[in-house]
Short mmCIF file of C-alpha atoms and ligand atoms in Angstrom, two decimals:
data_model
loop_
_atom_site.label_atom_id
_atom_site.label_comp_id
_atom_site.label_asym_id
_atom_site.label_seq_id
_atom_site.Cartn_x
_atom_site.Cartn_y
_atom_site.Cartn_z
CA MET A 198 81.16 113.94 129.74
CA LEU A 199 81.12 116.49 132.55
CA ILE A 200 81.72 119.94 131.09
CA PRO A 201 84.78 121.50 132.72
CA GLU A 202 85.21 125.20 133.42
CA LEU A 203 88.21 126.91 131.87
CA HIS A 204 90.66 128.59 134.25
CA ILE A 205 93.14 131.07 132.78
CA GLY A 206 95.17 132.79 135.48
CA PRO A 207 92.65 134.37 137.87
CA TYR A 208 89.79 134.17 135.32
CA THR A 209 87.21 131.41 134.99
CA ALA A 210 84.94 130.83 132.00
CA LYS A 211 81.91 128.61 132.55
CA TYR A 212 82.61 126.66 129.34
CA PRO A 213 85.94 125.45 127.90
CA VAL A 214 85.62 127.48 124.69
CA VAL A 215 87.72 130.45 123.58
CA GLN A 216 86.45 132.36 120.54
CA GLY A 217 89.56 132.93 118.44
CA GLY A 218 90.42 136.56 117.64
CA MET A 219 89.60 137.44 114.02
CA GLY A 220 91.00 140.42 112.18
CA VAL A 221 90.28 142.72 110.55
CA GLY A 222 86.99 143.64 112.21
CA ILE A 223 85.44 140.16 112.38
CA SER A 224 85.61 139.77 116.16
CA LEU A 225 85.00 143.10 117.87
CA SER A 226 82.82 143.95 120.87
CA GLN A 227 79.53 142.47 119.67
CA LEU A 228 80.89 138.97 119.06
CA ALA A 229 83.34 138.95 121.97
CA GLY A 230 80.70 140.33 124.36
CA ALA A 231 78.12 137.74 123.23
CA VAL A 232 80.59 134.85 123.62
CA ALA A 233 81.65 136.05 127.08
CA LYS A 234 77.98 136.40 128.07
CA ALA A 235 77.28 132.87 126.81
CA GLY A 236 79.99 131.43 129.08
CA GLY A 237 83.02 131.27 126.76
CA VAL A 238 86.04 133.55 126.46
CA GLY A 239 85.25 136.38 124.01
CA VAL A 240 88.23 137.77 122.10
CA ILE A 241 88.46 141.13 120.30
CA SER A 242 90.87 141.39 117.36
CA GLY A 243 93.67 143.91 117.84
CA VAL A 244 94.43 144.28 114.11
CA GLU A 245 93.37 147.65 112.68
CA THR A 246 90.66 147.71 115.36
CA GLY A 247 89.87 151.33 114.51
CA TYR A 248 89.28 150.81 110.77
CA SER A 249 85.77 152.27 111.05
CA TRP A 250 86.60 154.79 113.80
CA PRO A 251 85.66 158.37 112.75
CA THR A 252 89.26 159.66 113.07
CA TYR A 253 90.95 156.66 111.39
CA ASP A 254 92.03 158.59 108.30
CA ASP A 255 93.59 161.40 110.39
CA ASP A 256 95.66 159.21 112.75
CA LYS A 257 95.33 155.47 112.29
CA GLN A 258 97.30 154.37 115.32
CA LYS A 259 95.44 156.70 117.69
CA ALA A 260 92.14 155.50 116.24
CA ASN A 261 93.20 151.85 116.69
CA ARG A 262 94.04 152.41 120.34
CA GLU A 263 90.87 154.41 121.09
CA ALA A 264 88.70 151.88 119.28
CA LEU A 265 90.24 148.97 121.20
CA VAL A 266 89.54 150.64 124.54
CA TRP A 267 85.97 151.39 123.39
CA HIS A 268 85.33 147.83 122.16
CA LEU A 269 86.63 146.41 125.43
CA GLN A 270 84.30 148.63 127.43
CA GLU A 271 81.39 147.77 125.15
CA ALA A 272 82.07 144.01 125.42
CA ARG A 273 82.23 144.44 129.20
CA ARG A 274 78.87 146.23 129.12
CA ILE A 275 77.39 143.25 127.24
CA ALA A 276 79.01 140.71 129.60
CA PRO A 277 79.86 142.35 132.93
CA GLU A 278 80.73 138.99 134.49
CA GLY A 279 82.31 137.44 131.39
CA VAL A 280 85.92 136.75 130.44
CA ILE A 281 87.14 139.06 127.68
CA GLY A 282 90.44 138.94 125.84
CA VAL A 283 92.25 140.68 123.01
CA ASN A 284 94.25 139.01 120.23
CA ILE A 285 97.35 141.05 119.38
CA MET A 286 99.69 139.67 116.74
CA VAL A 287 103.41 140.03 117.45
CA ALA A 288 103.88 140.93 113.78
CA LEU A 289 101.98 144.22 114.22
CA ASN A 290 104.00 147.40 113.91
CA ASN A 291 101.94 148.90 116.74
CA TYR A 292 102.22 145.81 118.98
CA GLU A 293 103.37 147.55 122.15
CA GLU A 294 100.83 150.37 121.83
CA MET A 295 97.98 147.92 121.31
CA VAL A 296 99.03 145.87 124.35
CA ALA A 297 99.01 149.11 126.39
CA ALA A 298 95.53 149.95 125.05
CA ALA A 299 94.30 146.43 125.92
CA VAL A 300 95.55 146.87 129.48
CA GLU A 301 93.98 150.34 129.69
CA GLY A 302 90.65 149.03 128.36
CA GLY A 303 90.52 146.32 131.02
CA ALA A 304 91.23 143.16 129.00
CA ASP A 305 91.34 140.02 131.14
CA ILE A 306 93.65 138.11 128.79
CA ILE A 307 95.99 138.97 125.92
CA PHE A 308 96.45 136.26 123.29
CA SER A 309 99.48 136.77 121.11
CA GLY A 310 100.73 134.82 118.09
CA ALA A 311 102.12 135.31 114.55
CA GLY A 312 105.60 135.37 116.11
CA LEU A 313 106.81 134.65 119.63
CA PRO A 314 105.61 137.28 122.16
CA LEU A 315 108.91 137.29 124.02
CA VAL A 316 108.50 140.73 125.65
CA LEU A 317 104.81 140.44 126.57
CA PRO A 318 105.41 139.80 130.33
CA ALA A 319 107.25 143.12 130.62
CA LEU A 320 104.40 144.95 128.87
CA VAL A 321 101.76 143.72 131.34
CA ALA A 322 103.93 143.68 134.49
CA GLY A 323 102.09 144.90 137.58
CA THR A 324 98.63 144.39 136.02
CA PRO A 325 96.14 141.52 136.51
CA VAL A 326 96.13 140.77 132.76
CA ALA A 327 96.69 137.09 131.95
CA ILE A 328 98.92 136.26 128.99
CA ALA A 329 98.64 133.47 126.45
CA PRO A 330 101.05 132.86 123.58
CA ILE A 331 99.72 131.12 120.45
CA VAL A 332 102.09 128.45 119.13
CA SER A 333 102.05 125.72 116.50
CA SER A 334 104.71 123.36 117.89
CA ALA A 335 106.05 121.89 121.13
CA LYS A 336 109.37 123.53 120.29
CA ALA A 337 107.85 127.02 120.22
CA ALA A 338 105.94 126.33 123.47
CA ALA A 339 109.17 125.26 125.18
CA ILE A 340 111.07 128.33 123.92
CA MET A 341 108.34 130.63 125.26
CA VAL A 342 108.28 129.00 128.67
CA LYS A 343 112.08 128.94 129.04
CA GLN A 344 112.50 132.55 127.97
CA TRP A 345 109.70 133.96 130.12
CA ARG A 346 110.86 131.99 133.13
CA ALA A 347 114.51 133.01 132.75
CA LYS A 348 113.89 136.66 131.90
CA TYR A 349 110.74 137.52 133.82
CA ASN A 350 110.22 134.66 136.28
CA ARG A 351 106.75 134.31 134.77
CA LEU A 352 104.90 131.45 133.13
CA PRO A 353 102.16 131.79 130.52
CA ASP A 354 98.67 131.59 132.03
CA ALA A 355 97.57 129.68 128.95
CA ILE A 356 99.09 128.41 125.72
CA VAL A 357 96.97 128.21 122.60
CA VAL A 358 98.10 125.40 120.32
CA GLU A 359 96.95 126.22 116.82
CA GLY A 360 97.01 123.34 114.34
CA PRO A 361 97.20 123.32 110.53
CA LEU A 362 93.41 123.37 109.99
CA ALA A 363 92.91 126.86 111.46
CA GLY A 364 91.82 129.97 109.58
CA GLY A 365 93.91 133.04 108.90
CA HIS A 366 97.69 132.99 108.96
CA LEU A 367 99.16 129.58 109.72
CA GLY A 368 102.36 128.75 111.59
CA PHE A 369 103.30 125.98 109.16
CA SER A 370 105.19 125.74 105.87
CA TYR A 371 103.37 124.71 102.68
CA GLU A 372 105.09 121.32 102.91
CA GLN A 373 103.94 120.83 106.51
CA LEU A 374 100.37 121.78 105.57
CA HIS A 375 100.33 119.08 102.91
CA ASP A 376 102.15 116.48 105.02
CA THR A 377 100.06 113.31 105.40
CA SER A 378 102.16 111.53 108.04
CA GLY A 379 100.14 112.98 110.92
CA GLN A 380 103.16 114.54 112.63
CA PHE A 381 101.68 118.02 112.13
CA ALA A 382 98.11 117.07 113.07
CA LEU A 383 96.61 119.11 115.94
CA ASP A 384 96.27 116.01 118.17
CA THR A 385 99.94 115.11 117.73
CA ILE A 386 101.14 118.66 118.40
CA VAL A 387 98.91 119.00 121.48
CA VAL A 388 100.26 115.79 123.01
CA GLY A 389 103.80 117.00 122.27
CA VAL A 390 103.16 120.38 123.92
CA ILE A 391 101.66 118.81 127.06
CA GLU A 392 104.62 116.40 127.31
CA ALA A 393 107.21 119.14 126.75
CA LEU A 394 105.65 121.32 129.48
CA LYS A 395 105.54 118.41 131.93
CA GLN A 396 109.22 117.71 131.32
CA LEU A 397 110.16 121.36 131.75
CA LEU A 398 107.93 122.27 134.69
CA GLY A 399 106.69 119.08 136.37
CA GLU A 400 103.63 119.77 138.56
CA LYS A 401 103.83 123.49 137.79
CA SER A 402 102.83 122.82 134.18
CA GLN A 403 99.28 122.40 135.47
CA SER A 404 99.01 126.13 136.10
CA ILE A 405 99.13 126.67 132.32
CA ALA A 406 95.80 126.15 130.56
CA ILE A 407 96.29 124.33 127.26
CA ILE A 408 93.85 125.43 124.58
CA ALA A 409 93.75 123.68 121.21
CA GLY A 410 92.34 125.15 118.00
CA GLY A 411 92.10 124.73 114.25
CA GLY A 412 89.27 122.77 112.63
CA VAL A 413 87.32 122.21 115.86
CA PHE A 414 83.67 122.08 114.78
CA SER A 415 81.47 119.99 117.09
CA GLY A 416 81.05 118.95 120.69
CA SER A 417 82.60 115.60 119.84
CA ASP A 418 85.72 117.38 118.50
CA ILE A 419 85.90 119.26 121.80
CA ALA A 420 85.52 116.03 123.80
CA LYS A 421 88.30 114.34 121.81
CA LEU A 422 90.71 117.17 122.62
CA LEU A 423 89.69 117.37 126.29
CA ARG A 424 90.42 113.64 126.55
CA LEU A 425 93.92 114.29 125.20
CA GLY A 426 94.48 116.57 128.20
CA VAL A 427 93.68 120.07 126.95
CA ASN A 428 91.74 122.47 129.20
CA GLY A 429 89.79 124.16 126.43
CA VAL A 430 89.45 124.72 122.70
CA GLN A 431 89.76 127.79 120.50
CA MET A 432 87.12 128.11 117.79
CA ALA A 433 86.74 130.87 115.22
CA THR A 434 85.04 129.73 112.01
CA ARG A 435 81.82 128.68 113.73
CA PHE A 436 81.50 132.04 115.47
CA VAL A 437 81.54 133.91 112.15
CA ALA A 438 78.13 132.50 111.21
CA THR A 439 76.38 134.16 114.14
CA VAL A 440 74.03 137.10 114.33
CA GLU A 441 76.42 138.87 116.72
CA CYS A 442 79.61 138.49 114.61
CA ASP A 443 80.89 141.98 113.75
CA ALA A 444 81.44 141.22 110.04
CA HIS A 445 79.08 142.35 107.25
CA GLU A 446 76.19 140.01 106.45
CA ALA A 447 77.85 139.17 103.08
CA PHE A 448 80.91 137.82 104.92
CA LYS A 449 78.70 135.51 107.00
CA GLN A 450 76.77 134.41 103.90
CA ALA A 451 80.06 133.59 102.15
CA TYR A 452 80.65 131.07 104.96
CA VAL A 453 77.15 129.58 104.66
CA GLN A 454 77.54 129.21 100.88
CA ALA A 455 81.12 127.86 100.98
CA THR A 456 81.91 124.41 99.63
CA LEU A 457 85.04 122.35 100.26
CA ALA A 458 86.32 123.28 96.80
CA ASP A 459 86.24 127.00 97.70
CA VAL A 460 88.90 126.69 100.43
CA VAL A 461 92.41 127.63 99.31
CA ILE A 462 95.84 128.05 100.88
CA ILE A 463 97.26 131.43 99.93
CA LYS A 464 100.65 133.04 100.36
CA SER A 465 99.94 136.12 102.41
CA PRO A 466 101.94 139.32 101.79
CA VAL A 467 103.47 138.74 105.21
CA GLY A 468 105.15 135.60 103.89
CA MET A 469 103.09 133.06 105.84
CA PRO A 470 100.57 130.69 104.31
CA GLY A 471 96.94 131.39 105.13
CA ARG A 472 93.61 129.58 104.66
CA ALA A 473 90.90 131.52 102.88
CA LEU A 474 87.88 131.33 100.59
CA GLY A 475 89.20 131.59 97.03
CA ASN A 476 87.68 134.28 94.81
CA ALA A 477 88.35 136.47 91.77
CA PHE A 478 90.29 139.00 93.88
CA LEU A 479 92.79 136.33 95.00
CA ASP A 480 93.07 135.01 91.41
CA GLU A 481 93.88 138.52 90.19
CA ALA A 482 96.36 139.06 93.03
CA LYS A 483 98.15 135.85 92.09
CA VAL A 484 98.90 137.16 88.61
CA GLY A 485 100.11 140.52 89.97
CA ASN A 486 97.07 142.69 89.24
CA LYS A 487 96.47 143.92 92.78
CA GLN A 488 99.83 145.36 93.78
CA PRO A 489 99.38 148.36 96.08
CA GLU A 490 100.60 151.72 94.79
CA TRP A 491 101.64 152.78 98.26
CA CYS A 492 101.27 151.66 101.87
CA ARG A 493 98.39 153.44 103.55
CA VAL A 494 98.34 151.50 106.81
CA ASN A 495 101.84 150.26 107.74
CA CYS A 496 100.30 147.44 109.77
CA LEU A 497 102.58 144.39 109.71
CA LYS A 498 106.34 144.23 110.33
CA PRO A 499 107.08 141.45 107.78
CA CYS A 500 105.20 143.17 104.92
CA ASN A 501 107.27 144.83 102.20
CA PRO A 502 104.75 147.00 100.33
CA SER A 503 106.91 147.29 97.19
CA GLN A 504 106.80 143.51 96.80
CA ALA A 505 103.41 142.66 98.31
CA PRO A 506 100.95 141.15 95.79
CA TYR A 507 98.16 143.18 97.47
CA CYS A 508 97.56 145.24 100.62
CA ILE A 509 96.33 142.74 103.19
CA ALA A 510 94.87 145.42 105.49
CA ASP A 511 92.77 146.90 102.66
CA ALA A 512 91.72 143.44 101.45
CA LEU A 513 90.59 142.33 104.91
CA VAL A 514 88.82 145.61 105.71
CA ASN A 515 86.99 145.39 102.36
CA ALA A 516 85.90 141.82 103.12
CA ALA A 517 84.73 142.72 106.64
CA GLN A 518 82.53 145.38 104.99
CA GLY A 519 81.22 142.88 102.44
CA HIS A 520 83.18 144.25 99.44
CA PHE A 521 84.56 140.99 98.07
CA HIS A 522 85.51 142.43 94.67
CA GLU A 523 88.46 144.06 96.50
CA GLY A 524 88.98 141.60 99.34
CA PHE A 525 88.75 138.04 100.60
CA ALA A 526 87.72 136.08 103.71
CA PHE A 527 90.00 133.99 105.85
CA CYS A 528 88.35 130.77 107.06
CA GLY A 529 89.08 127.52 108.87
CA SER A 530 89.17 124.13 107.12
CA GLU A 531 85.63 123.18 108.21
CA VAL A 532 83.89 126.23 106.76
CA HIS A 533 82.01 124.07 104.23
CA ARG A 534 80.11 122.48 107.15
CA VAL A 535 78.64 125.83 108.23
CA ASP A 536 75.06 125.74 106.96
CA ARG A 537 73.22 128.53 108.74
CA ILE A 538 73.55 131.68 110.79
CA THR A 539 72.60 131.23 114.42
CA THR A 540 72.99 133.19 117.63
CA VAL A 541 76.06 132.83 119.84
CA SER A 542 73.96 131.53 122.71
CA GLU A 543 72.29 128.88 120.50
CA LEU A 544 75.66 127.82 119.12
CA MET A 545 77.15 127.53 122.60
CA GLN A 546 74.16 125.52 123.82
CA GLU A 547 74.43 123.22 120.78
CA LEU A 548 78.16 122.64 121.36
CA MET A 549 77.80 122.09 125.10
CA GLY A 550 74.82 119.77 124.54
CA GLU A 551 76.90 117.67 122.15
CA LEU A 552 79.83 117.73 124.55
CA ALA A 553 77.68 116.58 127.49
CA GLU A 554 76.55 113.58 125.43
CA GLN A 555 80.11 112.35 124.79
C1 FMN B 981 88.37 135.27 109.56
C2 FMN B 981 89.50 134.85 110.45
C3 FMN B 981 90.40 135.80 110.90
C4 FMN B 981 91.43 135.45 111.79
N1 FMN B 981 92.27 136.42 112.25
C5 FMN B 981 93.20 136.11 113.19
C6 FMN B 981 94.01 137.12 113.77
O1 FMN B 981 93.87 138.32 113.45
N2 FMN B 981 94.95 136.75 114.69
C7 FMN B 981 95.10 135.44 115.06
O2 FMN B 981 95.97 135.15 115.90
N3 FMN B 981 94.34 134.46 114.54
C8 FMN B 981 93.39 134.76 113.63
N4 FMN B 981 92.57 133.77 113.12
C9 FMN B 981 92.69 132.40 113.67
C10 FMN B 981 91.61 132.13 114.73
O3 FMN B 981 91.77 132.98 115.84
C11 FMN B 981 91.56 130.67 115.24
O4 FMN B 981 92.68 130.33 116.00
C12 FMN B 981 91.44 129.62 114.17
O5 FMN B 981 90.75 130.07 113.05
C13 FMN B 981 90.73 128.40 114.76
O6 FMN B 981 90.33 127.49 113.78
P1 FMN B 981 88.80 127.39 113.27
O7 FMN B 981 88.52 128.65 112.54
O8 FMN B 981 88.82 126.18 112.41
O9 FMN B 981 87.91 127.23 114.48
C14 FMN B 981 91.56 134.10 112.21
C15 FMN B 981 90.66 133.14 111.74
C16 FMN B 981 89.63 133.50 110.89
C17 FMN B 981 88.65 132.45 110.43
#
């Protein structure tokens, strides 16, 4: 198969691969810069981006904004010609401030999920920043398009369709995740999204890049999705097991060691299901032994600290630093197939080689 470029608004990536944003601290400048340099779209996570910033304990929100600007500039230094985005979850308490910091830092694209980013066009108005909602259904894609068109006369530059096999928080109910009818499979949802956009927008739908993610592992997976009509894929799990990934070595090794039996669906404190590597910390949290005494971070709108089984920000920061006794790792469904740590450029060459052979 001929390998297509990926066009998102005015930006063009050489390869049709977006590295999914991974918080907390898993995809920062080193990973995003390396992916952008290797021809994909590199994405910095906008969740507690400043967790290791020197002034984080004095003023967390200021540190998050400063760190995001710094990571964007650093990723740009690594990949001056590359395409670099930021993932900012709608559920963040500091959503608007982080979007402003992404614009200030020179992000090319803002990806935004975990809720519908209904006000995002207003936040980037007058800037060249492309915007891409992340959705898990044709219904959500149609709502986004209708609302943005009616309110802002703007269409998304891309839509990321995230299926039930993704890592991190999932836009599906427990029942939907265990449904075996195929109606919630990524392929089915992707076809539904493409159809819904065609019906709503006709020819104009072609200006929106469709990017599919969740469980994409090999070049043949990418080819299958491209043949369904997507313009690119979003991959996260495979990029964790790279030299350049910003997580601690122990986090990467947890991926290499993972077996299928280690993967669990958890109920996150924010109320959504999530896919993660099970461990003693999560077992303890389940029986109520990890309840936070107070909220240090105030990160997510839907979190109620007095009822949360654990502090998700602390747990994810601990894991990013390799402290798994007080944290856990999110992962995609195919993590058990990760068998070694490689470089981003080798991984990209491997994927594109496989894709070319399809
Ligand atoms: C460790 C980890 C952290 C993640 N954090 C976020 C996040 O902060 N925001 C988000 O929108 N998606 C997040 N995701 C989802 C990814 O961006 C991506 O869409 C998804 O994992 C793709 O599936 P794959 O991992 O099977 O390739 C995360 C995924 C992983 C594995």
